[in-house]
Amino acid sequence: MSCLASLLLRAAVVSLAVLILHPAQTYAAAERIKDLASVAGVRDNQLVGYGLVVGLDGSGDQTTQTPFTVQSIVNMLGNLGVSLPPGTNLQLKNVAAVMVTANLPAFARPGQAIDVTVSSIGNAKSLRGGTLVMTPLKGADGQVYAIAQGNMVVGGASAQGGGASLVINHLSAGRIPGGATVERAVPTALGQGDSVLFELNDSDFGTARRVVDAINLVYPGAASALDGRSIQVRAPTDSSARVSFLGHIENLEVTPVQQAAKVIVNSRTGSVVMNQRVMLQNCAVAHGSLTVTVNNEAQVSQPPPLSGGQTVVTQSSQVDIAQEGGTLFNVRGGANLADVVKALNTLGAKPMDLVSILQAMKAAGALRAELEVI
């Protein structure tokens, strides 16, 4: 037997042994630590500013209904050296007052360009084709961190004619790619002293243990879990070495533990979403619908001719109550998501009815999952 064939045979034997010893892990998907956790302190910061969009094609704010737009124009012209006589009544159609928002990413430095979102706060019909005038963007502390200006990109269109109109997408908001320039950096510390703190996106003791094991497998004794969310990792003190160390840590793969059984119910839309850990116990369900119909019919009483009487209109109301018969279904318990879905489908209930059924199952103890209504 050749050397290559011997290596292939040995690899096949090792793979078979892994499948036999860990059959459940073959169906689990490993994820990178950067997808499961983030470094404490490394975060975005929200910026906001008030500005003006000019150059609109007659689709700007109606100045009689948005006096702040006129006031902003007067203040801007005054800063540019243009003084208007007192009492001047401006009738503007090509200007709109807007709010400008942006996210300042971590480690952003002065001179870096970031994207901004521009949204109308007046009654402008469209911002398409407009240009945002220089707008300072402030953080929560009131300091200016970026300056925004540029031509907007609005993903929509509108047309009017003959009393008909057509609007495609949303015209009251747009985006300027790279429309703001960072003017001030936000200090971001990569840990304190000789350690860095990783924070899991979802608190879970089992996943925290697996992340610690994955890090310690490569860097023995470097990681320790503080709780179900925080993991402390000893890291080099040199900044360049620490960046390389964190880059390696973030790309380590970990198989997270399965989350707790949960059913999410949106009572407004009737949406029901459940994860694969949801289980049902045997139960019987009967669900019927009650319909109440109210009909109002006008009855006119007409007097005979030359009798001197008056015509009288009376309302006659009729109330009907109809209830469909609810058949009693025997719902068998399921051990996996496919069996649960099959059992619920036997009821033939609509999504809105399914919300009530799940709530009743939870109250009866037949639904082995956490029920969350949003």
GROMACS .gro file of C-alpha atoms in nm:
model
  374
    1MET     CA    1   0.000   0.000   0.000
    2SER     CA    2   0.134   0.344  -0.093
    3CYS     CA    3   0.203   0.616   0.163
    4LEU     CA    4  -0.085   0.833   0.030
    5ALA     CA    5  -0.335   0.548   0.054
    6SER     CA    6  -0.220   0.476   0.409
    7LEU     CA    7  -0.277   0.839   0.512
    8LEU     CA    8  -0.622   0.843   0.352
    9LEU     CA    9  -0.720   0.523   0.531
   10ARG     CA   10  -0.598   0.660   0.863
   11ALA     CA   11  -0.793   0.983   0.812
   12ALA     CA   12  -1.108   0.787   0.730
   13VAL     CA   13  -1.073   0.580   1.047
   14VAL     CA   14  -1.030   0.894   1.259
   15SER     CA   15  -1.334   1.059   1.097
   16LEU     CA   16  -1.545   0.747   1.160
   17ALA     CA   17  -1.438   0.745   1.522
   18VAL     CA   18  -1.538   1.109   1.560
   19LEU     CA   19  -1.882   1.036   1.410
   20ILE     CA   20  -1.935   0.745   1.649
   21LEU     CA   21  -1.820   0.934   1.957
   22HIS     CA   22  -2.000   1.261   1.877
   23PRO     CA   23  -2.303   1.183   1.660
   24ALA     CA   24  -2.498   1.491   1.771
   25GLN     CA   25  -2.225   1.735   1.673
   26THR     CA   26  -2.237   1.628   1.307
   27TYR     CA   27  -2.561   1.824   1.263
   28ALA     CA   28  -2.450   2.131   1.458
   29ALA     CA   29  -2.305   2.429   1.275
   30ALA     CA   30  -1.994   2.589   1.417
   31GLU     CA   31  -1.982   2.969   1.433
   32ARG     CA   32  -1.698   3.211   1.474
   33ILE     CA   33  -1.653   3.385   1.807
   34LYS     CA   34  -1.696   3.722   1.630
   35ASP     CA   35  -2.050   3.611   1.539
   36LEU     CA   36  -2.130   3.506   1.894
   37ALA     CA   37  -1.964   3.779   2.097
   38SER     CA   38  -1.815   4.127   2.077
   39VAL     CA   39  -1.526   4.298   2.249
   40ALA     CA   40  -1.643   4.516   2.537
   41GLY     CA   41  -1.609   4.884   2.457
   42VAL     CA   42  -1.590   4.836   2.079
   43ARG     CA   43  -1.921   4.989   1.966
   44ASP     CA   44  -2.084   5.239   1.733
   45ASN     CA   45  -2.204   5.583   1.841
   46GLN     CA   46  -2.516   5.751   1.706
   47LEU     CA   47  -2.496   6.100   1.556
   48VAL     CA   48  -2.781   6.336   1.469
   49GLY     CA   49  -2.814   6.679   1.313
   50TYR     CA   50  -3.067   6.924   1.172
   51GLY     CA   51  -3.016   7.056   0.819
   52LEU     CA   52  -3.167   7.178   0.496
   53VAL     CA   53  -3.204   7.011   0.159
   54VAL     CA   54  -3.207   7.253  -0.134
   55GLY     CA   55  -3.248   7.218  -0.508
   56LEU     CA   56  -3.582   7.036  -0.501
   57ASP     CA   57  -3.810   7.056  -0.804
   58GLY     CA   58  -4.101   7.230  -0.634
   59SER     CA   59  -4.153   6.941  -0.391
   60GLY     CA   60  -4.018   7.109  -0.078
   61ASP     CA   61  -4.189   7.221   0.242
   62GLN     CA   62  -4.490   7.450   0.235
   63THR     CA   63  -4.343   7.745   0.421
   64THR     CA   64  -4.678   7.861   0.561
   65GLN     CA   65  -4.716   7.530   0.746
   66THR     CA   66  -4.349   7.478   0.840
   67PRO     CA   67  -4.222   7.810   0.978
   68PHE     CA   68  -3.900   7.650   1.105
   69THR     CA   69  -3.790   7.597   0.744
   70VAL     CA   70  -3.815   7.973   0.676
   71GLN     CA   71  -3.635   8.050   1.002
   72SER     CA   72  -3.355   7.810   0.909
   73ILE     CA   73  -3.316   7.971   0.567
   74VAL     CA   74  -3.298   8.319   0.721
   75ASN     CA   75  -3.035   8.205   0.973
   76MET     CA   76  -2.829   8.033   0.703
   77LEU     CA   77  -2.838   8.336   0.474
   78GLY     CA   78  -2.738   8.558   0.766
   79ASN     CA   79  -2.433   8.339   0.834
   80LEU     CA   80  -2.340   8.369   0.467
   81GLY     CA   81  -2.358   8.749   0.480
   82VAL     CA   82  -2.701   8.795   0.321
   83SER     CA   83  -2.937   9.009   0.529
   84LEU     CA   84  -3.310   9.016   0.457
   85PRO     CA   85  -3.534   9.314   0.536
   86PRO     CA   86  -3.749   9.264   0.848
   87GLY     CA   87  -4.092   9.122   0.773
   88THR     CA   88  -3.990   8.955   0.447
   89ASN     CA   89  -4.235   8.678   0.359
   90LEU     CA   90  -4.047   8.396   0.191
   91GLN     CA   91  -4.243   8.156  -0.028
   92LEU     CA   92  -4.010   7.864  -0.078
   93LYS     CA   93  -4.083   7.547  -0.274
   94ASN     CA   94  -3.738   7.402  -0.330
   95VAL     CA   95  -3.621   7.372   0.032
   96ALA     CA   96  -3.699   7.106   0.294
   97ALA     CA   97  -3.604   7.077   0.660
   98VAL     CA   98  -3.452   6.737   0.741
   99MET     CA   99  -3.299   6.532   1.019
  100VAL     CA  100  -2.962   6.376   0.941
  101THR     CA  101  -2.856   6.059   1.125
  102ALA     CA  102  -2.541   5.848   1.108
  103ASN     CA  103  -2.350   5.580   1.297
  104LEU     CA  104  -1.994   5.663   1.396
  105PRO     CA  105  -1.809   5.329   1.386
  106ALA     CA  106  -1.549   5.229   1.640
  107PHE     CA  107  -1.192   5.345   1.573
  108ALA     CA  108  -1.313   5.609   1.322
  109ARG     CA  109  -1.049   5.877   1.266
  110PRO     CA  110  -1.080   6.239   1.145
  111GLY     CA  111  -1.106   6.254   0.769
  112GLN     CA  112  -1.285   5.921   0.733
  113ALA     CA  113  -1.613   5.923   0.535
  114ILE     CA  114  -1.929   5.765   0.675
  115ASP     CA  115  -2.279   5.719   0.531
  116VAL     CA  116  -2.570   5.937   0.644
  117THR     CA  117  -2.948   5.904   0.626
  118VAL     CA  118  -3.158   6.212   0.552
  119SER     CA  119  -3.528   6.220   0.654
  120SER     CA  120  -3.783   6.494   0.603
  121ILE     CA  121  -3.948   6.643   0.913
  122GLY     CA  122  -4.180   6.884   0.730
  123ASN     CA  123  -4.442   6.829   0.462
  124ALA     CA  124  -4.208   6.797   0.164
  125LYS     CA  125  -4.353   6.573  -0.106
  126SER     CA  126  -4.018   6.441  -0.224
  127LEU     CA  127  -3.646   6.479  -0.153
  128ARG     CA  128  -3.546   6.337  -0.488
  129GLY     CA  129  -3.275   6.541  -0.660
  130GLY     CA  130  -3.198   6.749  -0.350
  131THR     CA  131  -2.862   6.849  -0.204
  132LEU     CA  132  -2.793   6.851   0.167
  133VAL     CA  133  -2.629   7.173   0.286
  134MET     CA  134  -2.341   7.151   0.535
  135THR     CA  135  -2.485   7.000   0.852
  136PRO     CA  136  -2.296   6.938   1.179
  137LEU     CA  137  -2.365   6.598   1.337
  138LYS     CA  138  -2.358   6.581   1.716
  139GLY     CA  139  -2.330   6.298   1.963
  140ALA     CA  140  -2.515   6.241   2.290
  141ASP     CA  141  -2.269   6.475   2.467
  142GLY     CA  142  -2.355   6.767   2.236
  143GLN     CA  143  -2.014   6.770   2.067
  144VAL     CA  144  -1.977   6.782   1.687
  145TYR     CA  145  -1.818   6.461   1.555
  146ALA     CA  146  -1.887   6.486   1.180
  147ILE     CA  147  -1.997   6.724   0.905
  148ALA     CA  148  -2.246   6.606   0.642
  149GLN     CA  149  -2.305   6.745   0.294
  150GLY     CA  150  -2.375   6.608  -0.053
  151ASN     CA  151  -2.625   6.493  -0.312
  152MET     CA  152  -2.893   6.254  -0.198
  153VAL     CA  153  -2.987   5.914  -0.337
  154VAL     CA  154  -3.362   5.850  -0.310
  155GLY     CA  155  -3.479   5.507  -0.418
  156GLY     CA  156  -3.819   5.606  -0.548
  157ALA     CA  157  -4.011   5.801  -0.812
  158SER     CA  158  -4.345   5.975  -0.856
  159ALA     CA  159  -4.559   6.096  -1.146
  160GLN     CA  160  -4.877   6.300  -1.175
  161GLY     CA  161  -5.109   6.387  -1.456
  162GLY     CA  162  -5.477   6.416  -1.537
  163GLY     CA  163  -5.580   6.399  -1.172
  164ALA     CA  164  -5.396   6.070  -1.120
  165SER     CA  165  -5.070   6.011  -0.934
  166LEU     CA  166  -4.828   5.724  -0.894
  167VAL     CA  167  -4.566   5.686  -0.621
  168ILE     CA  168  -4.301   5.416  -0.614
  169ASN     CA  169  -4.120   5.346  -0.285
  170HIS     CA  170  -4.059   5.615  -0.024
  171LEU     CA  171  -3.965   5.967  -0.129
  172SER     CA  172  -3.936   6.140   0.211
  173ALA     CA  173  -3.603   5.983   0.306
  174GLY     CA  174  -3.275   5.922   0.128
  175ARG     CA  175  -2.912   5.833   0.183
  176ILE     CA  176  -2.577   5.989   0.102
  177PRO     CA  177  -2.300   5.728   0.072
  178GLY     CA  178  -1.988   5.870   0.230
  179GLY     CA  179  -2.177   6.194   0.286
  180ALA     CA  180  -2.019   6.287   0.621
  181THR     CA  181  -1.658   6.346   0.716
  182VAL     CA  182  -1.544   6.256   1.067
  183GLU     CA  183  -1.403   6.558   1.249
  184ARG     CA  184  -1.345   6.410   1.595
  185ALA     CA  185  -1.247   6.061   1.708
  186VAL     CA  186  -1.401   5.872   1.998
  187PRO     CA  187  -1.140   5.701   2.219
  188THR     CA  188  -1.192   5.324   2.221
  189ALA     CA  189  -1.000   5.116   2.475
  190LEU     CA  190  -0.924   4.753   2.394
  191GLY     CA  191  -0.958   4.622   2.744
  192GLN     CA  192  -0.793   4.733   3.065
  193GLY     CA  193  -0.449   4.620   3.174
  194ASP     CA  194  -0.351   4.277   3.051
  195SER     CA  195  -0.705   4.144   2.982
  196VAL     CA  196  -0.985   4.188   2.729
  197LEU     CA  197  -1.354   4.126   2.796
  198PHE     CA  198  -1.570   3.940   2.542
  199GLU     CA  199  -1.948   3.977   2.578
  200LEU     CA  200  -2.183   3.716   2.428
  201ASN     CA  201  -2.472   3.848   2.221
  202ASP     CA  202  -2.710   3.613   2.408
  203SER     CA  203  -2.649   3.517   2.767
  204ASP     CA  204  -2.592   3.142   2.792
  205PHE     CA  205  -2.375   2.951   3.038
  206GLY     CA  206  -2.322   2.656   2.804
  207THR     CA  207  -2.206   2.872   2.514
  208ALA     CA  208  -1.980   3.070   2.748
  209ARG     CA  209  -1.816   2.745   2.862
  210ARG     CA  210  -1.759   2.634   2.503
  211VAL     CA  211  -1.604   2.968   2.409
  212VAL     CA  212  -1.368   2.942   2.705
  213ASP     CA  213  -1.273   2.587   2.607
  214ALA     CA  214  -1.207   2.692   2.245
  215ILE     CA  215  -0.979   2.978   2.351
  216ASN     CA  216  -0.794   2.775   2.612
  217LEU     CA  217  -0.736   2.499   2.356
  218VAL     CA  218  -0.522   2.743   2.156
  219TYR     CA  219  -0.400   2.964   2.441
  220PRO     CA  220  -0.398   2.745   2.756
  221GLY     CA  221  -0.528   2.923   3.065
  222ALA     CA  222  -0.596   3.252   2.886
  223ALA     CA  223  -0.977   3.261   2.915
  224SER     CA  224  -1.216   3.241   3.208
  225ALA     CA  225  -1.591   3.298   3.225
  226LEU     CA  226  -1.709   3.567   3.468
  227ASP     CA  227  -2.079   3.487   3.419
  228GLY     CA  228  -2.317   3.366   3.149
  229ARG     CA  229  -2.227   3.656   2.920
  230SER     CA  230  -1.880   3.792   3.003
  231ILE     CA  231  -1.554   3.611   2.924
  232GLN     CA  232  -1.222   3.754   3.038
  233VAL     CA  233  -0.919   3.680   2.822
  234ARG     CA  234  -0.557   3.760   2.902
  235ALA     CA  235  -0.405   3.945   2.609
  236PRO     CA  236  -0.066   4.098   2.520
  237THR     CA  237  -0.008   4.450   2.644
  238ASP     CA  238   0.154   4.568   2.321
  239SER     CA  239  -0.112   4.728   2.097
  240SER     CA  240   0.005   4.564   1.773
  241ALA     CA  241   0.031   4.221   1.931
  242ARG     CA  242  -0.308   4.267   2.099
  243VAL     CA  243  -0.477   4.343   1.766
  244SER     CA  244  -0.328   4.029   1.611
  245PHE     CA  245  -0.427   3.828   1.917
  246LEU     CA  246  -0.790   3.949   1.904
  247GLY     CA  247  -0.807   3.886   1.530
  248HIS     CA  248  -0.706   3.524   1.589
  249ILE     CA  249  -0.948   3.482   1.879
  250GLU     CA  250  -1.245   3.618   1.682
  251ASN     CA  251  -1.196   3.364   1.404
  252LEU     CA  252  -1.195   3.060   1.632
  253GLU     CA  253  -1.497   2.840   1.565
  254VAL     CA  254  -1.735   2.736   1.843
  255THR     CA  255  -2.048   2.522   1.831
  256PRO     CA  256  -2.302   2.705   2.051
  257VAL     CA  257  -2.546   2.511   2.264
  258GLN     CA  258  -2.908   2.501   2.157
  259GLN     CA  259  -3.122   2.781   2.292
  260ALA     CA  260  -3.412   2.725   2.530
  261ALA     CA  261  -3.744   2.626   2.374
  262LYS     CA  262  -3.929   2.943   2.279
  263VAL     CA  263  -4.234   3.040   2.074
  264ILE     CA  264  -4.258   3.401   1.952
  265VAL     CA  265  -4.609   3.527   1.880
  266ASN     CA  266  -4.681   3.859   1.708
  267SER     CA  267  -5.037   3.936   1.813
  268ARG     CA  268  -5.065   4.226   1.565
  269THR     CA  269  -4.981   4.029   1.250
  270GLY     CA  270  -5.062   3.676   1.364
  271SER     CA  271  -4.708   3.552   1.299
  272VAL     CA  272  -4.588   3.251   1.497
  273VAL     CA  273  -4.220   3.148   1.503
  274MET     CA  274  -4.076   2.863   1.709
  275ASN     CA  275  -3.731   2.710   1.742
  276GLN     CA  276  -3.640   2.343   1.711
  277ARG     CA  277  -3.648   2.275   2.087
  278VAL     CA  278  -4.024   2.328   2.115
  279MET     CA  279  -4.215   2.018   2.229
  280LEU     CA  280  -4.582   1.932   2.270
  281GLN     CA  281  -4.749   1.690   2.505
  282ASN     CA  282  -5.062   1.497   2.416
  283CYS     CA  283  -5.368   1.717   2.445
  284ALA     CA  284  -5.717   1.765   2.300
  285VAL     CA  285  -5.811   2.095   2.136
  286ALA     CA  286  -6.151   2.224   2.022
  287HIS     CA  287  -6.163   2.562   1.853
  288GLY     CA  288  -6.468   2.731   1.703
  289SER     CA  289  -6.548   3.081   1.583
  290LEU     CA  290  -6.827   3.310   1.703
  291THR     CA  291  -6.976   3.556   1.453
  292VAL     CA  292  -7.207   3.842   1.552
  293THR     CA  293  -7.389   4.021   1.264
  294VAL     CA  294  -7.586   4.344   1.314
  295ASN     CA  295  -7.808   4.463   1.027
  296ASN     CA  296  -7.978   4.804   1.024
  297GLU     CA  297  -8.270   4.852   0.783
  298ALA     CA  298  -8.450   5.183   0.730
  299GLN     CA  299  -8.832   5.159   0.719
  300VAL     CA  300  -9.035   5.449   0.577
  301SER     CA  301  -9.392   5.511   0.693
  302GLN     CA  302  -9.580   5.711   0.424
  303PRO     CA  303  -9.919   5.863   0.527
  304PRO     CA  304 -10.219   5.845   0.286
  305PRO     CA  305 -10.269   6.136   0.045
  306LEU     CA  306 -10.449   6.448   0.185
  307SER     CA  307 -10.440   6.302   0.535
  308GLY     CA  308 -10.216   6.575   0.673
  309GLY     CA  309  -9.973   6.321   0.816
  310GLN     CA  310  -9.593   6.330   0.797
  311THR     CA  311  -9.348   6.079   0.657
  312VAL     CA  312  -9.161   5.895   0.934
  313VAL     CA  313  -8.836   5.702   0.892
  314THR     CA  314  -8.757   5.436   1.153
  315GLN     CA  315  -8.454   5.208   1.195
  316SER     CA  316  -8.507   4.835   1.234
  317SER     CA  317  -8.210   4.645   1.378
  318GLN     CA  318  -8.158   4.271   1.354
  319VAL     CA  319  -7.885   4.085   1.542
  320ASP     CA  320  -7.776   3.736   1.436
  321ILE     CA  321  -7.530   3.518   1.627
  322ALA     CA  322  -7.369   3.223   1.452
  323GLN     CA  323  -7.113   2.988   1.601
  324GLU     CA  324  -6.937   2.722   1.399
  325GLY     CA  325  -6.903   2.387   1.561
  326GLY     CA  326  -6.559   2.322   1.703
  327THR     CA  327  -6.441   1.967   1.646
  328LEU     CA  328  -6.235   1.812   1.922
  329PHE     CA  329  -5.888   1.723   1.788
  330ASN     CA  330  -5.644   1.491   1.955
  331VAL     CA  331  -5.302   1.658   1.918
  332ARG     CA  332  -5.021   1.410   1.965
  333GLY     CA  333  -4.706   1.520   2.136
  334GLY     CA  334  -4.401   1.583   1.922
  335ALA     CA  335  -4.034   1.536   2.001
  336ASN     CA  336  -3.901   1.763   1.724
  337LEU     CA  337  -4.004   2.070   1.530
  338ALA     CA  338  -4.139   1.874   1.232
  339ASP     CA  339  -4.373   1.672   1.456
  340VAL     CA  340  -4.489   1.987   1.636
  341VAL     CA  341  -4.573   2.163   1.309
  342LYS     CA  342  -4.753   1.853   1.181
  343ALA     CA  343  -4.958   1.832   1.501
  344LEU     CA  344  -5.058   2.198   1.485
  345ASN     CA  345  -5.148   2.173   1.117
  346THR     CA  346  -5.405   1.906   1.199
  347LEU     CA  347  -5.611   2.175   1.371
  348GLY     CA  348  -5.656   2.365   1.044
  349ALA     CA  349  -5.657   2.694   1.235
  350LYS     CA  350  -5.569   3.030   1.087
  351PRO     CA  351  -5.262   3.217   1.218
  352MET     CA  352  -5.471   3.447   1.439
  353ASP     CA  353  -5.656   3.145   1.582
  354LEU     CA  354  -5.325   2.965   1.633
  355VAL     CA  355  -5.214   3.243   1.866
  356SER     CA  356  -5.506   3.176   2.098
  357ILE     CA  357  -5.454   2.799   2.076
  358LEU     CA  358  -5.087   2.827   2.172
  359GLN     CA  359  -5.172   3.048   2.467
  360ALA     CA  360  -5.428   2.794   2.586
  361MET     CA  361  -5.180   2.508   2.539
  362LYS     CA  362  -4.924   2.695   2.747
  363ALA     CA  363  -5.177   2.754   3.024
  364ALA     CA  364  -5.272   2.385   3.019
  365GLY     CA  365  -4.908   2.276   3.038
  366ALA     CA  366  -4.911   2.100   2.702
  367LEU     CA  367  -4.670   2.344   2.535
  368ARG     CA  368  -4.320   2.278   2.664
  369ALA     CA  369  -4.169   2.611   2.567
  370GLU     CA  370  -4.151   2.973   2.670
  371LEU     CA  371  -4.427   3.174   2.505
  372GLU     CA  372  -4.332   3.533   2.425
  373VAL     CA  373  -4.587   3.777   2.282
  374ILE     CA  374  -4.445   4.079   2.099
   0.00000   0.00000   0.00000
